[in-house]
Short mmCIF file of C-alpha atoms in Angstrom, two decimals:
data_model
loop_
_atom_site.label_atom_id
_atom_site.label_comp_id
_atom_site.label_asym_id
_atom_site.label_seq_id
_atom_site.Cartn_x
_atom_site.Cartn_y
_atom_site.Cartn_z
CA MET A 1 -40.86 -6.00 75.99
CA GLU A 2 -38.60 -2.96 76.18
CA THR A 3 -35.49 -5.13 76.25
CA PHE A 4 -36.64 -7.03 73.19
CA LYS A 5 -37.05 -3.84 71.17
CA THR A 6 -33.60 -2.63 72.13
CA ARG A 7 -31.97 -5.83 70.96
CA SER A 8 -33.91 -5.78 67.72
CA ILE A 9 -32.75 -2.25 66.91
CA PHE A 10 -29.16 -3.16 67.70
CA GLN A 11 -29.29 -6.16 65.40
CA THR A 12 -30.69 -3.96 62.64
CA ILE A 13 -27.91 -1.42 63.02
CA THR A 14 -25.16 -4.05 62.93
CA SER A 15 -26.53 -5.40 59.66
CA ARG A 16 -26.51 -2.04 57.90
CA GLU A 17 -23.83 -0.87 55.52
CA LEU A 18 -20.53 0.16 57.09
CA ASN A 19 -18.18 2.26 54.92
CA GLY A 20 -19.87 1.13 51.74
CA PHE A 21 -20.00 -2.62 52.44
CA ARG A 22 -22.77 -4.62 54.05
CA VAL A 23 -21.40 -6.69 56.90
CA ARG A 24 -22.41 -10.31 56.42
CA LYS A 25 -21.50 -13.57 58.01
CA ARG A 26 -17.94 -14.20 56.99
CA PRO A 27 -16.79 -17.72 56.13
CA CYS A 28 -14.42 -19.23 58.65
CA PHE A 29 -13.72 -22.74 57.47
CA ALA A 30 -11.66 -25.66 58.61
CA ASP A 31 -8.70 -27.24 56.89
CA ASP A 32 -10.54 -29.46 54.39
CA SER A 33 -12.08 -28.84 51.02
CA SER A 34 -15.41 -30.38 52.11
CA GLN A 35 -16.37 -26.89 53.23
CA PHE A 36 -16.64 -26.06 49.52
CA SER A 37 -19.25 -27.47 47.22
CA ARG A 38 -19.06 -27.35 43.45
CA ILE A 39 -22.09 -25.68 41.91
CA GLY A 40 -21.26 -26.76 38.39
CA ALA A 41 -18.81 -26.68 35.50
CA ILE A 42 -19.44 -24.61 32.37
CA ASP A 43 -17.70 -24.96 29.03
CA TYR A 44 -16.39 -21.74 27.56
CA GLY A 45 -15.37 -23.19 24.18
CA HIS A 46 -17.74 -23.08 21.23
CA GLU A 47 -18.64 -26.48 19.75
CA ASP A 48 -15.35 -28.31 19.11
CA ASP A 49 -13.23 -25.18 19.52
CA ILE A 50 -11.40 -25.39 22.85
CA THR A 51 -10.38 -21.85 23.75
CA PRO A 52 -9.06 -20.98 27.21
CA PRO A 53 -10.89 -18.23 29.08
CA MET A 54 -8.56 -15.45 30.21
CA ALA A 55 -10.78 -13.06 32.19
CA LEU A 56 -14.03 -13.24 34.13
CA SER A 57 -16.07 -10.92 36.33
CA PHE A 58 -19.34 -11.06 38.25
CA CYS A 59 -21.74 -8.13 37.88
CA LYS A 60 -21.41 -5.50 40.60
CA THR A 61 -25.06 -4.72 41.48
CA SER A 62 -27.24 -6.86 43.73
CA LYS A 63 -29.83 -7.28 40.98
CA ASN A 64 -27.38 -8.74 38.47
CA ALA A 65 -24.73 -10.22 40.76
CA HIS A 66 -25.48 -13.73 39.48
CA ILE A 67 -24.41 -12.81 35.92
CA LEU A 68 -20.86 -13.82 35.08
CA ALA A 69 -18.97 -12.36 32.11
CA VAL A 70 -16.23 -14.57 30.65
CA ALA A 71 -13.81 -13.53 27.90
CA GLY A 72 -11.11 -15.57 26.22
CA GLU A 73 -8.35 -15.87 23.73
CA ASP A 74 -10.75 -16.02 20.78
CA GLY A 75 -12.11 -12.51 21.50
CA TYR A 76 -15.62 -13.67 22.46
CA ILE A 77 -17.62 -12.50 25.48
CA CYS A 78 -20.09 -14.90 27.08
CA LEU A 79 -22.61 -14.01 29.80
CA TYR A 80 -23.76 -16.85 32.07
CA ASN A 81 -26.55 -17.12 34.62
CA THR A 82 -24.91 -18.69 37.67
CA CYS A 83 -28.00 -18.89 39.91
CA LEU A 84 -29.37 -21.91 38.03
CA LYS A 85 -29.33 -25.36 39.56
CA PHE A 86 -27.14 -27.73 37.58
CA HIS A 87 -27.83 -31.44 37.63
CA PRO A 88 -24.93 -33.41 39.15
CA SER A 89 -24.77 -35.74 36.16
CA ALA A 90 -24.89 -32.96 33.54
CA THR A 91 -21.79 -32.32 31.47
CA SER A 92 -20.05 -28.96 31.31
CA ALA A 93 -21.27 -28.53 27.73
CA GLU A 94 -24.88 -29.10 28.80
CA ASN A 95 -24.46 -26.65 31.66
CA ALA A 96 -23.07 -24.07 29.25
CA GLU A 97 -26.10 -24.36 26.95
CA LYS A 98 -28.39 -23.99 29.92
CA ALA A 99 -26.62 -21.06 31.60
CA ARG A 100 -25.45 -19.04 28.59
CA LYS A 101 -27.53 -15.90 28.22
CA CYS A 102 -25.73 -14.45 25.21
CA GLN A 103 -22.38 -14.22 23.48
CA TRP A 104 -20.75 -12.02 20.86
CA LEU A 105 -17.45 -11.43 19.15
CA ALA A 106 -15.92 -8.38 20.81
CA HIS A 107 -12.39 -8.40 19.34
CA GLU A 108 -10.38 -10.19 16.71
CA ASN A 109 -7.74 -10.84 19.36
CA ALA A 110 -7.39 -12.13 22.91
CA ILE A 111 -9.23 -10.31 25.69
CA PHE A 112 -7.07 -9.99 28.81
CA ASP A 113 -9.43 -8.17 31.17
CA VAL A 114 -13.11 -7.24 31.59
CA CYS A 115 -14.75 -4.70 33.89
CA TRP A 116 -18.42 -3.89 34.59
CA ILE A 117 -19.36 -0.21 34.88
CA LYS A 118 -22.46 1.99 35.20
CA ASP A 119 -24.65 -0.42 37.17
CA ASP A 120 -23.74 -3.29 34.85
CA THR A 121 -25.20 -1.59 31.77
CA ASN A 122 -21.76 -1.28 30.17
CA LEU A 123 -18.82 -3.65 29.93
CA LEU A 124 -15.18 -2.75 29.30
CA THR A 125 -12.84 -5.10 27.46
CA ALA A 126 -9.03 -4.87 27.30
CA CYS A 127 -7.58 -6.56 24.25
CA GLY A 128 -4.37 -7.67 22.63
CA ASP A 129 -5.19 -5.48 19.61
CA HIS A 130 -4.02 -2.47 21.68
CA SER A 131 -7.57 -1.17 22.18
CA ILE A 132 -10.23 -0.85 24.88
CA LYS A 133 -13.90 -1.11 23.94
CA VAL A 134 -17.01 0.01 25.81
CA TRP A 135 -20.00 -2.29 25.22
CA ASP A 136 -23.72 -1.97 25.80
CA SER A 137 -24.32 -5.23 27.66
CA GLN A 138 -28.02 -5.32 26.74
CA GLU A 139 -27.72 -4.60 23.02
CA ARG A 140 -24.25 -6.17 22.67
CA LYS A 141 -23.22 -3.09 20.73
CA CYS A 142 -19.86 -1.34 20.82
CA LEU A 143 -20.38 2.22 22.02
CA LEU A 144 -16.81 3.38 21.44
CA ALA A 145 -13.21 2.22 21.18
CA LEU A 146 -10.23 3.75 22.91
CA THR A 147 -6.96 3.49 21.02
CA GLY A 148 -3.53 4.86 21.75
CA HIS A 149 -1.58 2.08 23.41
CA THR A 150 1.18 0.51 21.33
CA GLY A 151 1.01 -2.85 23.09
CA SER A 152 -1.56 -5.30 24.41
CA VAL A 153 -3.82 -3.81 27.07
CA LYS A 154 -3.38 -6.11 30.08
CA SER A 155 -5.54 -4.49 32.76
CA ILE A 156 -8.36 -1.95 33.19
CA SER A 157 -10.00 -0.39 36.24
CA ALA A 158 -12.80 2.16 36.64
CA HIS A 159 -13.10 5.16 38.96
CA PRO A 160 -15.00 4.05 42.09
CA SER A 161 -17.80 6.64 41.77
CA ASN A 162 -17.42 8.12 38.27
CA ASN A 163 -17.33 5.22 35.80
CA ASP A 164 -16.70 7.60 32.91
CA ILE A 165 -13.07 7.72 34.03
CA ILE A 166 -10.98 4.58 33.66
CA VAL A 167 -7.32 3.61 33.82
CA SER A 168 -5.58 1.03 31.66
CA GLY A 169 -2.18 -0.68 31.81
CA SER A 170 -0.39 -1.97 28.74
CA ARG A 171 2.47 -4.15 27.64
CA ASP A 172 4.05 -1.04 26.11
CA GLY A 173 5.06 -0.03 29.66
CA SER A 174 2.52 2.76 30.09
CA PHE A 175 -0.72 3.33 31.92
CA THR A 176 -3.32 5.79 30.67
CA LEU A 177 -6.25 7.70 32.14
CA TRP A 178 -9.33 7.94 29.90
CA ASP A 179 -12.58 9.90 29.98
CA ILE A 180 -15.20 8.11 27.88
CA ARG A 181 -17.56 11.12 27.82
CA CYS A 182 -17.69 12.86 24.49
CA SER A 183 -19.83 15.51 22.82
CA LYS A 184 -21.88 14.57 19.76
CA SER A 185 -20.03 17.05 17.56
CA THR A 186 -16.81 15.04 17.81
CA ARG A 187 -18.18 11.51 17.40
CA SER A 188 -17.44 11.34 13.69
CA ILE A 189 -13.76 12.19 14.01
CA LEU A 190 -12.00 9.26 15.65
CA ASN A 191 -8.69 11.02 16.26
CA THR A 192 -10.42 13.97 17.89
CA ILE A 193 -12.39 11.65 20.15
CA ASN A 194 -9.25 9.88 21.32
CA PHE A 195 -7.48 13.17 21.89
CA PHE A 196 -10.17 14.42 24.22
CA ARG A 197 -10.73 11.08 25.90
CA LYS A 198 -7.12 10.54 26.88
CA ILE A 199 -6.61 12.53 30.08
CA ALA A 200 -3.00 11.57 30.72
CA SER A 201 -0.49 8.83 29.99
CA VAL A 202 2.64 7.80 31.88
CA GLN A 203 5.32 6.07 29.81
CA GLY A 204 7.86 3.68 31.32
CA ALA A 205 5.94 3.41 34.60
CA HIS A 206 7.77 0.23 35.62
CA THR A 207 11.00 0.31 33.67
CA SER A 208 13.98 -0.53 35.87
CA SER A 209 17.51 -0.43 34.53
CA SER A 210 19.04 -1.43 37.86
CA VAL A 211 17.50 -4.91 37.90
CA LYS A 212 19.16 -7.53 35.72
CA MET A 213 17.25 -10.58 34.64
CA ARG A 214 18.68 -13.85 33.45
CA GLY A 215 18.32 -14.30 29.73
CA ARG A 216 20.06 -14.77 26.45
CA HIS A 217 22.59 -12.00 25.67
CA GLY A 218 21.51 -10.20 28.85
CA LYS A 219 18.09 -9.34 27.46
CA ALA A 220 16.40 -6.55 29.36
CA ALA A 221 13.43 -7.30 31.53
CA SER A 222 9.91 -6.70 30.24
CA MET A 223 8.50 -3.26 31.01
CA SER A 224 4.88 -4.40 30.82
CA VAL A 225 2.32 -2.88 33.22
CA THR A 226 0.49 -6.02 34.28
CA SER A 227 -2.15 -4.59 36.63
CA VAL A 228 -3.79 -1.26 37.48
CA LEU A 229 -6.18 -0.32 40.28
CA TYR A 230 -8.21 2.84 40.75
CA MET A 231 -8.09 3.25 44.52
CA LYS A 232 -11.17 3.74 46.68
CA ASP A 233 -10.00 7.23 47.70
CA GLU A 234 -10.90 8.24 44.11
CA VAL A 235 -7.59 10.06 43.70
CA SER A 236 -4.83 7.46 43.71
CA ILE A 237 -3.89 4.73 41.25
CA ALA A 238 -1.88 1.61 42.02
CA THR A 239 0.18 -0.05 39.30
CA ALA A 240 2.36 -3.16 39.08
CA GLY A 241 4.60 -4.52 36.36
CA ALA A 242 6.55 -7.48 35.07
CA THR A 243 9.90 -5.86 35.83
CA ASP A 244 9.94 -6.10 39.61
CA SER A 245 7.80 -6.69 42.67
CA VAL A 246 7.22 -2.99 43.33
CA ILE A 247 3.72 -1.53 43.60
CA LYS A 248 3.66 2.16 42.71
CA PHE A 249 1.02 4.61 43.84
CA TRP A 250 0.22 7.70 41.76
CA ASP A 251 -1.75 10.86 42.44
CA THR A 252 -3.98 11.50 39.43
CA ARG A 253 -3.68 15.25 39.98
CA SER A 254 0.05 15.10 39.32
CA LEU A 255 1.46 12.10 37.47
CA LYS A 256 5.05 13.26 37.15
CA ALA A 257 6.27 10.70 39.65
CA PRO A 258 4.73 8.12 42.02
CA ILE A 259 3.84 9.49 45.43
CA THR A 260 5.01 6.31 47.14
CA GLN A 261 5.79 2.70 46.42
CA SER A 262 5.96 -0.58 48.27
CA CYS A 263 8.00 -3.70 47.50
CA SER A 264 6.79 -7.25 48.03
CA GLN A 265 10.25 -8.81 48.38
CA ASP A 266 12.47 -7.81 51.27
CA LYS A 267 15.75 -8.79 49.63
CA LEU A 268 16.76 -9.72 46.12
CA SER A 269 18.84 -12.81 45.48
CA LYS A 270 22.48 -11.76 45.35
CA GLU A 271 23.39 -14.80 43.31
CA TRP A 272 21.22 -13.93 40.35
CA GLY A 273 20.16 -10.37 41.15
CA ARG A 274 16.63 -11.42 40.24
CA SER A 275 13.40 -9.60 40.95
CA TYR A 276 10.00 -11.21 40.39
CA GLY A 277 7.16 -9.39 38.67
CA ILE A 278 3.57 -9.08 39.84
CA SER A 279 0.76 -10.71 37.84
CA SER A 280 -2.26 -9.02 39.44
CA LEU A 281 -3.48 -6.58 42.07
CA SER A 282 -6.80 -6.58 43.89
CA GLN A 283 -8.47 -4.52 46.58
CA ASP A 284 -11.27 -5.14 49.06
CA LEU A 285 -14.53 -3.21 48.86
CA ASN A 286 -13.57 -0.80 51.64
CA GLY A 287 -10.15 -0.04 50.17
CA VAL A 288 -8.23 -0.99 53.32
CA TYR A 289 -6.05 -3.75 51.86
CA ILE A 290 -4.33 -4.58 48.57
CA SER A 291 -3.23 -8.06 47.55
CA ALA A 292 -0.47 -8.71 45.01
CA SER A 293 0.21 -12.09 43.39
CA CYS A 294 3.93 -12.29 42.73
CA MET A 295 5.86 -14.53 40.37
CA ASP A 296 7.77 -16.00 43.31
CA SER A 297 4.58 -18.03 43.98
CA ARG A 298 3.54 -15.90 46.90
CA ILE A 299 0.64 -13.55 47.49
CA TYR A 300 1.37 -10.46 49.56
CA LEU A 301 -1.13 -8.38 51.53
CA PHE A 302 -0.58 -4.65 52.09
CA ASN A 303 -2.29 -2.19 54.39
CA VAL A 304 -3.01 0.97 52.40
CA LEU A 305 -2.34 3.15 55.46
CA GLN A 306 1.01 1.46 56.20
CA LEU A 307 2.60 1.05 52.79
CA GLU A 308 6.01 2.04 54.06
CA LYS A 309 6.08 -1.14 56.19
CA GLY A 310 5.80 -3.37 53.14
CA PRO A 311 3.58 -6.48 53.13
CA ILE A 312 1.90 -7.22 56.42
CA LYS A 313 1.09 -10.85 55.53
CA THR A 314 2.35 -13.45 53.07
CA PHE A 315 0.48 -16.45 51.68
CA LYS A 316 2.18 -19.52 50.21
CA GLY A 317 1.20 -22.83 48.63
CA CYS A 318 0.24 -22.00 45.04
CA ASP A 319 2.39 -22.09 41.91
CA ILE A 320 2.34 -18.82 39.97
CA GLY A 321 4.20 -19.88 36.87
CA THR A 322 2.88 -17.34 34.34
CA PHE A 323 1.51 -13.82 34.35
CA PHE A 324 -1.92 -15.21 33.44
CA VAL A 325 -2.37 -16.62 36.96
CA LYS A 326 -4.39 -14.13 39.02
CA SER A 327 -5.62 -13.77 42.59
CA LYS A 328 -8.51 -11.88 44.13
CA LEU A 329 -9.11 -10.49 47.61
CA SER A 330 -12.66 -11.09 48.83
CA PRO A 331 -14.92 -8.01 49.15
CA ASP A 332 -14.78 -8.15 52.96
CA ALA A 333 -11.01 -8.82 52.99
CA GLY A 334 -11.61 -12.07 54.85
CA HIS A 335 -10.11 -14.42 52.26
CA ILE A 336 -7.88 -14.55 49.21
CA LEU A 337 -8.73 -16.67 46.18
CA GLY A 338 -5.88 -17.54 43.83
CA GLY A 339 -5.22 -19.54 40.71
CA SER A 340 -2.21 -21.77 40.21
CA SER A 341 -0.18 -23.43 37.47
CA ASP A 342 -0.62 -26.85 39.12
CA GLY A 343 -4.30 -27.06 38.09
CA LEU A 344 -5.70 -26.17 41.52
CA ALA A 345 -7.36 -23.11 42.98
CA TYR A 346 -6.46 -22.03 46.50
CA VAL A 347 -8.31 -20.13 49.24
CA TRP A 348 -6.48 -18.57 52.19
CA GLN A 349 -7.96 -17.13 55.33
CA VAL A 350 -6.50 -13.66 55.84
CA ASN A 351 -6.45 -13.98 59.63
CA LYS A 352 -4.43 -17.24 59.39
CA PRO A 353 -1.67 -16.69 56.83
CA GLN A 354 0.43 -19.56 58.20
CA ALA A 355 -2.35 -22.11 57.84
CA ASP A 356 -2.48 -24.37 54.80
CA PRO A 357 -4.86 -23.05 52.13
CA ILE A 358 -7.97 -24.85 50.98
CA LYS A 359 -7.39 -26.67 47.67
CA LEU A 360 -10.14 -26.68 45.06
CA GLU A 361 -9.73 -29.60 42.71
CA GLY A 362 -11.59 -29.88 39.44
CA HIS A 363 -9.57 -28.28 36.65
CA ASP A 364 -7.27 -30.05 34.19
CA GLY A 365 -5.10 -27.08 33.32
CA GLU A 366 -3.50 -23.94 34.71
CA VAL A 367 -6.05 -21.97 36.76
CA THR A 368 -5.84 -18.37 35.62
CA ALA A 369 -8.76 -15.95 36.23
CA VAL A 370 -10.74 -15.99 39.50
CA ASP A 371 -13.47 -13.82 41.02
CA TRP A 372 -15.77 -13.44 44.05
CA CYS A 373 -19.47 -12.69 43.79
CA SER A 374 -20.06 -9.46 45.73
CA TYR A 375 -23.65 -10.10 46.82
CA ASP A 376 -24.06 -13.87 46.81
CA THR A 377 -21.85 -14.60 49.79
CA GLY A 378 -19.56 -17.56 49.28
CA LYS A 379 -19.95 -17.92 45.51
CA ILE A 380 -16.72 -17.93 43.53
CA ALA A 381 -15.70 -18.66 39.95
CA THR A 382 -12.44 -20.05 38.57
CA ALA A 383 -11.28 -20.39 34.95
CA ALA A 384 -8.51 -22.57 33.54
CA ASP A 385 -6.72 -23.55 30.38
CA ASP A 386 -9.00 -26.61 30.09
CA SER A 387 -11.61 -24.17 28.72
CA VAL A 388 -13.88 -24.76 31.70
CA VAL A 389 -15.29 -22.30 34.24
CA GLN A 390 -15.93 -23.87 37.63
CA LEU A 391 -18.50 -22.43 40.05
CA TRP A 392 -18.05 -23.03 43.78
CA ASN A 393 -19.89 -22.21 46.97
CA ILE A 394 -18.72 -22.05 50.56
CA ASN A 395 -21.07 -24.20 52.66
CA SER A 396 -23.29 -22.22 55.03
CA SER A 397 -22.26 -24.44 57.94
CA CYS A 398 -18.83 -22.83 58.01
CA TYR A 399 -20.04 -19.25 58.39
CA SER A 400 -19.26 -17.25 61.50
CA THR A 401 -20.40 -13.86 62.68
CA THR A 402 -16.86 -12.56 62.85
CA ARG A 403 -16.64 -8.97 61.70
CA SER A 404 -14.66 -8.51 58.51
CA PRO A 405 -11.18 -7.02 59.01
CA SER A 406 -11.78 -4.14 56.62
CA SER A 407 -15.07 -3.10 58.24
CA ILE A 408 -13.35 -2.02 61.47
CA ARG A 409 -12.53 1.58 60.66
CA ARG A 410 -12.60 4.46 63.11
CA ARG A 411 -13.76 7.90 62.05
CA GLU A 412 -13.41 10.72 64.54
CA ARG A 413 -14.83 14.17 63.85
CA THR A 414 -14.28 16.53 66.77
CA LEU A 415 -13.77 20.21 67.29
CA PRO A 416 -10.48 21.71 68.49
CA THR A 417 -10.17 21.73 72.27
CA MET A 418 -10.59 25.47 72.79
CA LYS A 419 -13.54 25.72 70.42
CA ARG A 420 -15.28 22.86 72.22
CA ARG A 421 -14.88 24.60 75.56
CA LYS A 422 -16.26 27.89 74.26
CA LEU A 423 -19.09 26.15 72.44
CA PHE A 424 -20.36 24.21 75.44
CA THR A 425 -19.98 27.18 77.75
CA GLU A 426 -22.24 29.18 75.48
CA GLU A 427 -24.73 26.33 75.15
CA GLU A 428 -24.88 25.90 78.90
CA SER A 429 -25.65 29.59 79.32
CA LYS A 430 -28.47 29.41 76.78
CA ASP A 431 -29.95 26.28 78.34
CA SER A 432 -29.91 27.83 81.78
CA ILE A 433 -32.09 30.72 80.57
CA LYS A 434 -34.62 28.26 79.13
CA GLY A 435 -34.96 26.37 82.41
CA PRO A 436 -38.09 26.35 84.62
CA ASP A 437 -39.13 29.75 85.97
CA PRO A 438 -36.25 31.65 84.31
CA ASP A 439 -35.13 35.10 85.35
CA PRO A 440 -35.07 37.95 82.80
CA PRO A 441 -32.16 37.62 80.37
CA ILE A 442 -29.03 39.17 81.77
CA LYS A 443 -25.71 39.45 80.00
CA SER A 444 -23.39 36.70 81.17
CA THR A 445 -20.04 37.59 82.70
CA VAL A 446 -18.40 34.63 80.92
CA GLN A 447 -17.30 35.78 77.45
CA THR A 448 -17.73 33.21 74.66
CA GLU A 449 -17.26 33.14 70.93
CA SER A 450 -19.69 31.61 68.45
CA PRO A 451 -18.51 28.30 67.04
CA ASN A 452 -17.33 27.90 63.47
CA PRO A 453 -20.48 27.14 61.40
CA ALA A 454 -18.49 24.74 59.20
CA THR A 455 -17.69 22.44 62.13
CA LEU A 456 -20.04 19.93 63.70
CA PRO A 457 -20.81 19.99 67.43
CA GLU A 458 -19.63 17.06 69.48
CA ILE A 459 -22.30 15.04 71.23
CA ARG A 460 -21.48 14.31 74.87
CA THR A 461 -23.25 12.68 77.78
CA PRO A 462 -24.21 14.80 80.80
CA GLU A 463 -21.34 13.32 82.78
CA SER A 464 -18.74 14.19 80.15
CA LEU A 465 -20.29 17.66 79.79
CA LYS A 466 -19.92 18.17 83.49
CA LYS A 467 -16.22 17.30 83.31
CA GLN A 468 -15.79 19.57 80.31
CA LEU A 469 -17.36 22.54 82.13
CA SER A 470 -15.19 21.91 85.15
CA SER A 471 -12.01 22.71 83.22
CA SER A 472 -9.76 25.74 83.45
CA HIS A 473 -11.90 28.16 81.41
CA ILE A 474 -14.37 28.61 84.32
CA ASN A 475 -11.84 28.53 87.15
CA GLU A 476 -11.75 32.30 87.21
CA ALA A 477 -15.51 32.50 87.64
CA CYS A 478 -15.31 29.95 90.42
CA ASN A 479 -12.73 31.99 92.30
CA ARG A 480 -15.04 35.00 92.22
CA SER A 481 -18.03 33.04 93.53
CA PRO A 482 -19.14 32.97 97.20
CA ASP A 483 -18.33 29.27 97.39
CA ALA A 484 -14.73 29.57 96.27
CA SER A 485 -13.76 28.39 99.71
CA PHE A 486 -14.94 24.92 98.72
CA ASP A 487 -11.91 24.72 96.36
CA SER A 488 -13.95 22.58 93.99
CA PRO A 489 -14.53 23.54 90.35
CA SER A 490 -17.54 21.25 90.31
CA SER A 491 -19.26 23.47 92.88
CA VAL A 492 -20.33 25.67 89.97
CA LEU A 493 -22.52 22.87 88.65
CA ASN A 494 -23.47 21.57 92.12
CA PRO A 495 -23.98 24.57 94.44
CA PRO A 496 -24.20 23.77 98.16
CA PRO A 497 -27.66 23.46 99.71
CA SER A 498 -27.04 26.61 101.76
CA VAL A 499 -27.02 28.73 98.64
CA LYS A 500 -30.59 28.86 97.32
CA ARG A 501 -30.50 30.11 93.74
CA LYS A 502 -32.73 29.08 90.87
CA THR A 503 -30.20 28.87 88.04
CA ILE A 504 -26.49 28.60 87.36
CA LEU A 505 -26.62 32.05 85.82
CA ASP A 506 -27.74 33.49 89.16
CA TYR A 507 -24.80 31.77 90.78
CA PHE A 508 -22.32 33.43 88.44
CA LEU A 509 -23.93 36.84 89.00
CA ALA A 510 -23.78 36.62 92.74
CA PRO A 511 -21.84 39.51 94.41
CA SER A 512 -18.31 38.46 95.16
CA SER A 513 -17.31 38.35 98.79
#
């Protein structure tokens, strides 16, 4: 019975959240697409209007994780319920009527990115009209609009813990930090609102004059910022552009220059001097890895703690022909889901970069936006130029209990060596006074200092405590003891049977021979 309880507690602990992400069974599938089942296909177009979806995103909370937001070139936002069961013989139009919760016209231009914030109560939209809008997802009402970019806003990302702060990247070559909080006294003056909401803006973040691109009359490369990420450390921002394959990392406390950068490509082609841009960036839920889909039809994986080493893994097989083709790293960093210009979606296993990816067939156009459901393990969504959103699920038979790569993170919090020694010496002295049948308190001959109250004590087993107390800081006391002839520091903790004393304190206070 005791053994059963111990195992039950251990299983409970292993299923708890680690570093902000609940460890679940991670899919580990074979090399065939039968491990994936299609949940259903949903039309995004309205009536006879075929409009390609350009961005999609699952809700971020467990309560609403089944809700999928889809935005397209026509400026509409549609919310779909993806937990419904679709009949195998139903058409994509019938599925759309069944699953669509609501829709509204958000912009008079194409929407390039969407982002859920504030427990899914608000939705951000990045548009080709150079603006960002904040929407009440329940009332479908625009709360405010952020203007200031002089080009299409291509990407948006929210602060991990404070969703009032967001970052946006634009085709004008800049990225901007915004604070959407505003006092009531300034709501009526649009220019004043924008002035206070714009925290900082960096112009020409990815402009490179050294890289020459092929083109008519030597036309300069685009300076567009194609993707931005607010890092999980809540301080750094990652940006990528159409100019080159360089990912730049910025400290939000000082945006004068990037703190570091990492390049996807090892060498540029000497024949053409060409550098490929990056279409999208994504990060796992723990913030350990970053994936970058590059226009050389490769997806690169970076370790955030080893950026100077460049990409640690490379994934091939897809065709990234335009900047609309995106990829997404799974929340547990176990897999990468990517679109492709060949009409297929691809899934790679991070631990097997050399293996052929799984091919998801079902679209009739370039697969652009993709996303993972954070709480419904195995559910994914893909959108394509055929104006259809496909829902997929990884079969439960292919799950394994392998721990996710990004959940293995060591955190060590210890005291400096000298402070640990002094701390445990003092604790040992106090414990010895509280032992059975204690002697009257007598001032110890071993001088100690109180530990720093800001530091946390280190928990040790009795055996490790014994080794710690047998170190050099008590050697002097040992030499003064009657049993110094034993030449054993451990004799302080284990006095010989011939010496009958009640406590260790008595042993230290014994008259020296």
